[in-house]
mmCIF file of C-alpha atoms in Angstrom:
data_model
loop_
_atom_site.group_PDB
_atom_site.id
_atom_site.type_symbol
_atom_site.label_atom_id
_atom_site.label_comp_id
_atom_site.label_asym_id
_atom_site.label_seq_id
_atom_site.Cartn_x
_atom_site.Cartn_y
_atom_site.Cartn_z
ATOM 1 C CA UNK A 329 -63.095 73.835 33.982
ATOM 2 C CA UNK A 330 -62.087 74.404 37.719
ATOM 3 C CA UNK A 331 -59.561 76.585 38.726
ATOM 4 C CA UNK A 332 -56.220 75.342 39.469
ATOM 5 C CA UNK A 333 -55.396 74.960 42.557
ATOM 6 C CA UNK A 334 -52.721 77.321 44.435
ATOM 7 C CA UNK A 335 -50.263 76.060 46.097
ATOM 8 C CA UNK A 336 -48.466 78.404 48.977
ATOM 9 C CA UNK A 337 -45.081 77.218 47.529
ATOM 10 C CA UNK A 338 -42.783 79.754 49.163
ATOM 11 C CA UNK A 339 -39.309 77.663 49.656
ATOM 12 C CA UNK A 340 -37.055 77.406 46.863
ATOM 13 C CA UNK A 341 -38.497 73.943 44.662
ATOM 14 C CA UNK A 342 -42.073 76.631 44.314
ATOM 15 C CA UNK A 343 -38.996 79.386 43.175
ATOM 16 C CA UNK A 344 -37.519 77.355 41.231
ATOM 17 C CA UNK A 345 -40.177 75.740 39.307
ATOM 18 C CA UNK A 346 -41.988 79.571 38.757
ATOM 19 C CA UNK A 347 -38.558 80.581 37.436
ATOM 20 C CA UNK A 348 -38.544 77.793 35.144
ATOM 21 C CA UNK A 349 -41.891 77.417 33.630
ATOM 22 C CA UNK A 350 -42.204 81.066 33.098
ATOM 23 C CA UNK A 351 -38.692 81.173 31.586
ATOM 24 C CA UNK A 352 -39.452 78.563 29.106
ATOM 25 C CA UNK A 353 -42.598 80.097 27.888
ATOM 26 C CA UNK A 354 -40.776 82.924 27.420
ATOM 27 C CA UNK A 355 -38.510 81.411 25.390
ATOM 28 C CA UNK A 356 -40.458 79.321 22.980
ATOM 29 C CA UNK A 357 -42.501 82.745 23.093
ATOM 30 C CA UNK A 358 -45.211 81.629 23.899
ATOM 31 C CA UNK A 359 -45.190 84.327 26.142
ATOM 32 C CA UNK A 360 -44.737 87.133 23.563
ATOM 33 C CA UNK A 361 -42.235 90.164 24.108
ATOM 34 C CA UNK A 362 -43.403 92.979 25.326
ATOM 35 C CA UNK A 363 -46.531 90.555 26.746
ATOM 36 C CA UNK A 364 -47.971 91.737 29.861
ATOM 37 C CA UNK A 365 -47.324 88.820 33.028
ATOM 38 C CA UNK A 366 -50.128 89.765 35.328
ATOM 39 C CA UNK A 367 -49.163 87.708 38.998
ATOM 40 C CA UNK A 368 -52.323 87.098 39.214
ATOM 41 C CA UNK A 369 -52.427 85.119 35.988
ATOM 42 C CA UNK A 370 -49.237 83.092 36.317
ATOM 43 C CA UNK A 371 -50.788 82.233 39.858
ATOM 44 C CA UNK A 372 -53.730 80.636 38.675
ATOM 45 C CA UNK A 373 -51.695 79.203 35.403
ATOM 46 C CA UNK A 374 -49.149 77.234 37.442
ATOM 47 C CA UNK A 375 -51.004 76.541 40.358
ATOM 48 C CA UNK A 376 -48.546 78.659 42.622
ATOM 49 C CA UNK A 377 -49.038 81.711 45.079
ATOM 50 C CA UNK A 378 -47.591 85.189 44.347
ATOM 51 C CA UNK A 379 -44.486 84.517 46.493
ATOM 52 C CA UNK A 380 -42.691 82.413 44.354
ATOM 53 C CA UNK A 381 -44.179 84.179 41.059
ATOM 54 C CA UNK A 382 -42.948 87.274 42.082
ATOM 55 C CA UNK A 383 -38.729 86.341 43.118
ATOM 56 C CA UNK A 384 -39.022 84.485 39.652
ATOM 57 C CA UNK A 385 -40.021 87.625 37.709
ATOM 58 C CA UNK A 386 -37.675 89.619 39.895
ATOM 59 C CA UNK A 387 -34.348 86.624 38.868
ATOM 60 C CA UNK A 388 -35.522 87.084 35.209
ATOM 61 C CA UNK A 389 -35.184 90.514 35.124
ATOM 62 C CA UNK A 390 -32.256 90.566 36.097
ATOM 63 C CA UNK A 391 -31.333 88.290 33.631
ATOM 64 C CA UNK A 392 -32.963 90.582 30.583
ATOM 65 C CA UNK A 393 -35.686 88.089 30.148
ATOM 66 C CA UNK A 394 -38.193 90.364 31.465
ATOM 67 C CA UNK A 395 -38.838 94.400 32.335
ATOM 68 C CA UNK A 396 -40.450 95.014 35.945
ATOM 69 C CA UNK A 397 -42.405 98.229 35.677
ATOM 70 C CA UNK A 398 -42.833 100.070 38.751
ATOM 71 C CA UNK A 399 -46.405 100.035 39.977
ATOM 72 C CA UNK A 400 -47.228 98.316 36.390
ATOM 73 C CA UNK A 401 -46.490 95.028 37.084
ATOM 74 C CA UNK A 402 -43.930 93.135 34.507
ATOM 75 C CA UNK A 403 -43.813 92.295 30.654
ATOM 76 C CA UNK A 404 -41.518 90.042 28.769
ATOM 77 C CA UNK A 405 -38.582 92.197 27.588
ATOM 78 C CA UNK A 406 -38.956 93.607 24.199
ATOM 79 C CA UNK A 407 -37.005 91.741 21.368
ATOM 80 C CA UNK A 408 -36.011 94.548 18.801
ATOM 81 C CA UNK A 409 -34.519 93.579 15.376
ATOM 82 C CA UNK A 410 -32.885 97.096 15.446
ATOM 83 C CA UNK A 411 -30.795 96.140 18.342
ATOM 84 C CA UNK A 412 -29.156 92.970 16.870
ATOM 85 C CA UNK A 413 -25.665 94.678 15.274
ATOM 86 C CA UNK A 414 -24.685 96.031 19.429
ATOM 87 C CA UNK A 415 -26.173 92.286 20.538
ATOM 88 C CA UNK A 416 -23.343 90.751 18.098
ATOM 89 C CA UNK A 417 -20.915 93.590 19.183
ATOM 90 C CA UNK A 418 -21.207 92.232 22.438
ATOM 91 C CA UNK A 419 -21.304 88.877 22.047
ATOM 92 C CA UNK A 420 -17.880 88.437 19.686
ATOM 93 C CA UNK A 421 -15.861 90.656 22.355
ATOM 94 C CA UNK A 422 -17.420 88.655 25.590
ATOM 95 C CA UNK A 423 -16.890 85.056 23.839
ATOM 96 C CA UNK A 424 -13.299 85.763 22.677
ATOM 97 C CA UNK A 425 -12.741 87.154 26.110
ATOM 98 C CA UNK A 426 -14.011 83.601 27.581
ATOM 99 C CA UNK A 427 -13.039 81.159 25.513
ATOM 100 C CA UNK A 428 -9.079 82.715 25.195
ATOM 101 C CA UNK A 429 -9.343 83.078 29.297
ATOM 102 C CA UNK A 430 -11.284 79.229 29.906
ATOM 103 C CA UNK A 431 -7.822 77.761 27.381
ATOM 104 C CA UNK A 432 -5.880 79.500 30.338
ATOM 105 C CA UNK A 433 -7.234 78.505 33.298
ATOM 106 C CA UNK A 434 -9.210 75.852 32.598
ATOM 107 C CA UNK A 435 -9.043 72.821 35.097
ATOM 108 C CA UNK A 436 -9.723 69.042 34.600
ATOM 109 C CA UNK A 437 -12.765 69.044 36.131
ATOM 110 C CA UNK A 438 -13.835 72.366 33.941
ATOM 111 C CA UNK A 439 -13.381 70.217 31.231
ATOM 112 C CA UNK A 440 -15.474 67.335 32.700
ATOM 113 C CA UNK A 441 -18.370 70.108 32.579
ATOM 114 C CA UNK A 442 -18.420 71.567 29.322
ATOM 115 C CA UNK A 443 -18.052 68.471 27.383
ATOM 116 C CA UNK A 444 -21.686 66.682 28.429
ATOM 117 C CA UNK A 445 -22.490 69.863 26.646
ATOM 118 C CA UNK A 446 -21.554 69.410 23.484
ATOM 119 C CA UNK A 447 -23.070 65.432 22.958
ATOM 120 C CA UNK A 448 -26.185 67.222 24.630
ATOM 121 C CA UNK A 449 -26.597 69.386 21.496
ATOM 122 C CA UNK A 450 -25.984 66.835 19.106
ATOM 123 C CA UNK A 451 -28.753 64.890 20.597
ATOM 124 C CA UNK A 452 -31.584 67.998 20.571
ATOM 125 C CA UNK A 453 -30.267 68.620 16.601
ATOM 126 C CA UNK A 454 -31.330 64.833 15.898
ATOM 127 C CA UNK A 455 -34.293 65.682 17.423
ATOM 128 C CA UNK A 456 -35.089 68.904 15.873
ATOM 129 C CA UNK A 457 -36.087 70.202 19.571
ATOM 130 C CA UNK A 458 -35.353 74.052 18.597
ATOM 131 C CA UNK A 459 -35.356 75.208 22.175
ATOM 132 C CA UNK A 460 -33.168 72.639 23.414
ATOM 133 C CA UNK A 461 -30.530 73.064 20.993
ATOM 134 C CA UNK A 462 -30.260 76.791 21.927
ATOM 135 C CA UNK A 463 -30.244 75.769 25.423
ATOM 136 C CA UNK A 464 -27.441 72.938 25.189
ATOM 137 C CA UNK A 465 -26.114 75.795 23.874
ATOM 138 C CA UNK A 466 -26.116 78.068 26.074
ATOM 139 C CA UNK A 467 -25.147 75.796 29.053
ATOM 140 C CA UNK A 468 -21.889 74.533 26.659
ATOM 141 C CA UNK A 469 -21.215 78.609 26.399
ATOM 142 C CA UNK A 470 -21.527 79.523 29.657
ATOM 143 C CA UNK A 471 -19.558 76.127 31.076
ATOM 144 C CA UNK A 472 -16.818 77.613 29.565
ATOM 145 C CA UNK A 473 -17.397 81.122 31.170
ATOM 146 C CA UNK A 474 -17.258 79.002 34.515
ATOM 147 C CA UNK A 475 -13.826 77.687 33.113
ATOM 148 C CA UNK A 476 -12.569 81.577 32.418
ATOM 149 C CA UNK A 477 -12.687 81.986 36.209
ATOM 150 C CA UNK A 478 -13.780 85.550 35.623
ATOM 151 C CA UNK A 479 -16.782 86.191 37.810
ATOM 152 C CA UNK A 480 -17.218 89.842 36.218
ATOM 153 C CA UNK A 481 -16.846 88.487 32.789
ATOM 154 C CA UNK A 482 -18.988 85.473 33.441
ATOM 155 C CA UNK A 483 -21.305 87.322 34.733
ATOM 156 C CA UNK A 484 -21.684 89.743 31.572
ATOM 157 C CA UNK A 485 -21.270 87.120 29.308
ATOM 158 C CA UNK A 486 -24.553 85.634 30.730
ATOM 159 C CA UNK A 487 -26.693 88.666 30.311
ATOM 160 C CA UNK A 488 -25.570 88.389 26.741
ATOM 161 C CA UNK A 489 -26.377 84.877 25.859
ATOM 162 C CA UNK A 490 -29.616 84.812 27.822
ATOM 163 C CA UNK A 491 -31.116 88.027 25.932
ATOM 164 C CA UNK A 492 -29.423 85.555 22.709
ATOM 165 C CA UNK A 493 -31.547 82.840 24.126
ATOM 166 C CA UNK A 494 -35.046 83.905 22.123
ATOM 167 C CA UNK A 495 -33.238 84.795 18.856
ATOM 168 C CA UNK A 496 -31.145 81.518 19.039
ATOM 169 C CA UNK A 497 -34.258 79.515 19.398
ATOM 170 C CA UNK A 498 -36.286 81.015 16.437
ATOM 171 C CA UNK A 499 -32.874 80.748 14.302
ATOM 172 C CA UNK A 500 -32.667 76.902 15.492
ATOM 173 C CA UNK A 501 -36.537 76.149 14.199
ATOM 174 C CA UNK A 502 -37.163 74.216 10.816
ATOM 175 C CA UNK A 503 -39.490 76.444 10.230
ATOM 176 C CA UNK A 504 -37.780 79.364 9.505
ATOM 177 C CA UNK A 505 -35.878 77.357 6.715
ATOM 178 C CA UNK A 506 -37.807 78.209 3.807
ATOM 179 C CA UNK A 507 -34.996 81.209 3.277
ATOM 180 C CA UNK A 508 -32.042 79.576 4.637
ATOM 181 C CA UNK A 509 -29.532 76.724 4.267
ATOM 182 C CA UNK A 510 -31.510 73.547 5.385
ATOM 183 C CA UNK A 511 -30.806 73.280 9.636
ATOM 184 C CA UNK A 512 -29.192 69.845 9.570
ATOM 185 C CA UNK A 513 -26.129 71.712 8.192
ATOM 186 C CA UNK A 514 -26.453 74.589 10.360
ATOM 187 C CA UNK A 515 -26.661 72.243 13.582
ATOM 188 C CA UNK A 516 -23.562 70.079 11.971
ATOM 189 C CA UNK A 517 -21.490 73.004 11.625
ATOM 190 C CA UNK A 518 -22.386 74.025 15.388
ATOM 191 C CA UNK A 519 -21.539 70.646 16.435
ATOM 192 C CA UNK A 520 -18.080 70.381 14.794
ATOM 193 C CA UNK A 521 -17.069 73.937 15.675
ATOM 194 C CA UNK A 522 -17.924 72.812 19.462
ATOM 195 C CA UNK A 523 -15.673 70.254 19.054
ATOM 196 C CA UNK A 524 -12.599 72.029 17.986
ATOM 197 C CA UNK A 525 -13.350 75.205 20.399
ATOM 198 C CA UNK A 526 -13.611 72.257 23.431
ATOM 199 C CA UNK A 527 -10.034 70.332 21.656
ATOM 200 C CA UNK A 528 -8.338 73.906 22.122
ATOM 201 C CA UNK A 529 -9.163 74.662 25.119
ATOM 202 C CA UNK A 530 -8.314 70.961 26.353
ATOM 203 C CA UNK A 531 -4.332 71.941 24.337
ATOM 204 C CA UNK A 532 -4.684 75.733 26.336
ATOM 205 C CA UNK A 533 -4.066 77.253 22.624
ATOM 206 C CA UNK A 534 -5.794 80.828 23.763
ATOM 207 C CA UNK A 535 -4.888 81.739 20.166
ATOM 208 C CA UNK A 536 -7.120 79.379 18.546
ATOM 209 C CA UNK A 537 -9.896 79.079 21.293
ATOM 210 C CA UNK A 538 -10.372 83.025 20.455
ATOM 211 C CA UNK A 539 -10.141 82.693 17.080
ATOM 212 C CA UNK A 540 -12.786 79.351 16.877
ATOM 213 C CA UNK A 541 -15.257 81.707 19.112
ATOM 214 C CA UNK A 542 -14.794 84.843 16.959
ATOM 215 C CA UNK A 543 -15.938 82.098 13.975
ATOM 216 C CA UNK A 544 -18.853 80.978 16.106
ATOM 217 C CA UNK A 545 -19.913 83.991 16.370
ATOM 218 C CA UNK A 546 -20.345 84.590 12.822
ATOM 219 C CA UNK A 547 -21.791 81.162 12.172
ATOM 220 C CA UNK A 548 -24.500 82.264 14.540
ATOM 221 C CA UNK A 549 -24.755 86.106 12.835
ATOM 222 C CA UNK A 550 -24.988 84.356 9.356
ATOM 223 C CA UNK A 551 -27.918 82.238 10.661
ATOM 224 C CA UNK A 552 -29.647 85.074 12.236
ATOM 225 C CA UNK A 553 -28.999 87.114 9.081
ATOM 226 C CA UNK A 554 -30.376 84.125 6.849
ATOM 227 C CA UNK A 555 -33.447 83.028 8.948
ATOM 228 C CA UNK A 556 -34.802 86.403 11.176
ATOM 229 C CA UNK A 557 -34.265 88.923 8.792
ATOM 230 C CA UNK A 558 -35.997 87.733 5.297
ATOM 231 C CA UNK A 559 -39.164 86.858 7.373
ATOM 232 C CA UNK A 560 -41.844 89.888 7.756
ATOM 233 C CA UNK A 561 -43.807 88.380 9.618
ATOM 234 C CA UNK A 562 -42.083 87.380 12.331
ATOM 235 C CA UNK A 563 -40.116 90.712 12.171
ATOM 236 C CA UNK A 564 -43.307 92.505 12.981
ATOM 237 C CA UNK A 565 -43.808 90.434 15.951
ATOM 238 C CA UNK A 566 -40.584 90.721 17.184
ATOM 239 C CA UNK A 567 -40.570 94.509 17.114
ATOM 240 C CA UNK A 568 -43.469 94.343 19.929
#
């Protein structure tokens, strides 16, 4: 087969797409953690130059997505089981902290963002498309961080939920339902607790938009508990 060819892609659609395509990889793990991503490799895999490989391992670093070794090149960031109980920690103070700010300050046209959002997950749970329910997801999520006005808090809240990204798409697959309560209802409940965390932050009831994204966060913990946890196999390979 001939080598791809390299394309000296150095202004930002090269960036982007590098940051992209290696994110998504990542993500459906296809690109294991703790994997080695050798330049030189991702270079000859998407047909780019080591310019725009290297700012798009640099932006997911600094998103948690990957580790940048100095004078070792980078891996995919390590996804340890062990760590899950200060992930949830995290995530249940940082999405109460949102979602009560967002019913505060939330504008008319931050409502016009989030909710494409939620009819975007409904769609990818029809569809069964595992990563892009977690990734309607996230962008629902973090449209409300936008709407919190917070950049400090927005800005946290997306380290969390992108590190969240890998775990939410494994806990989103069919797959993984031999253990748990069949995914339609998991994806239903999702859906309808979208639906009344967007309706309180569309009355500004703080109250209830913390209390619906304290619940959330449960829904998601129960899923994770039910689906990650019972399954050996996949435990060993997420403890790479």
């Amino acid at each position: 087969m001939a080598a791809a060819k390299v394309h000296d892609l150095t202004n930002g659609s090269g960036r982007q797409r590098a940051y992209t395509e290696i994110r998504a990889r990542i993500l459906r793990l296809e690109f294991s953690p703790g994997a080695e991503l050798e330049e030189g490799a991702l270079c000859t895999l998407l047909g780019l130059s080591r310019t725009p490989i290297r700012e798009a391992l640099i932006r997911l670093a600094s998103e948690g997505l990957v580790v940048l070794q100095r004078g070792r090149g980078a891996r995919v960031a390590p996804l340890d089981i062990s760590n899950l109980r200060t992930f949830f920690e995290a995530l249940d103070l940082l999405q109460r902290a949102v979602s009560r700010l967002a019913a505060l300050r939330r504008t008319g046209e931050d409502l016009a963002a989030i909710e494409p959002h939620i009819q975007a997950f409904e769609e990818s749970g029809k569809r069964v498309e595992s990563l892009d329910m977690a990734e309607s997801n996230y962008r629902f999520h973090m449209a409300i961080a936008v709407a919190a006005h917070s950049e400090y808090l927005e800005r946290s809240y997306s380290r969390v939920m992108t590190e969240g990204l890998r775990v939410a798409r494994v806990c989103f697959s069919e797959e993984n339902d031999r253990e748990a309560p069949p995914l339609s209802a998991h994806v239903d409940r999702t859906t309808s607790e979208h639906h009344a965390l967007y309706n309180a932050l569309l009355q500004q009831d703080a109250d209830e938009a913390e209390r619906l994204a304290a619940e959330h966060t449960i829904l998601f913990r129960n899923r994770v508990a039910q689906t990650l946890i019972p399954i050996d196999g996949l435990l060993s390979h997420l403890r790479v």
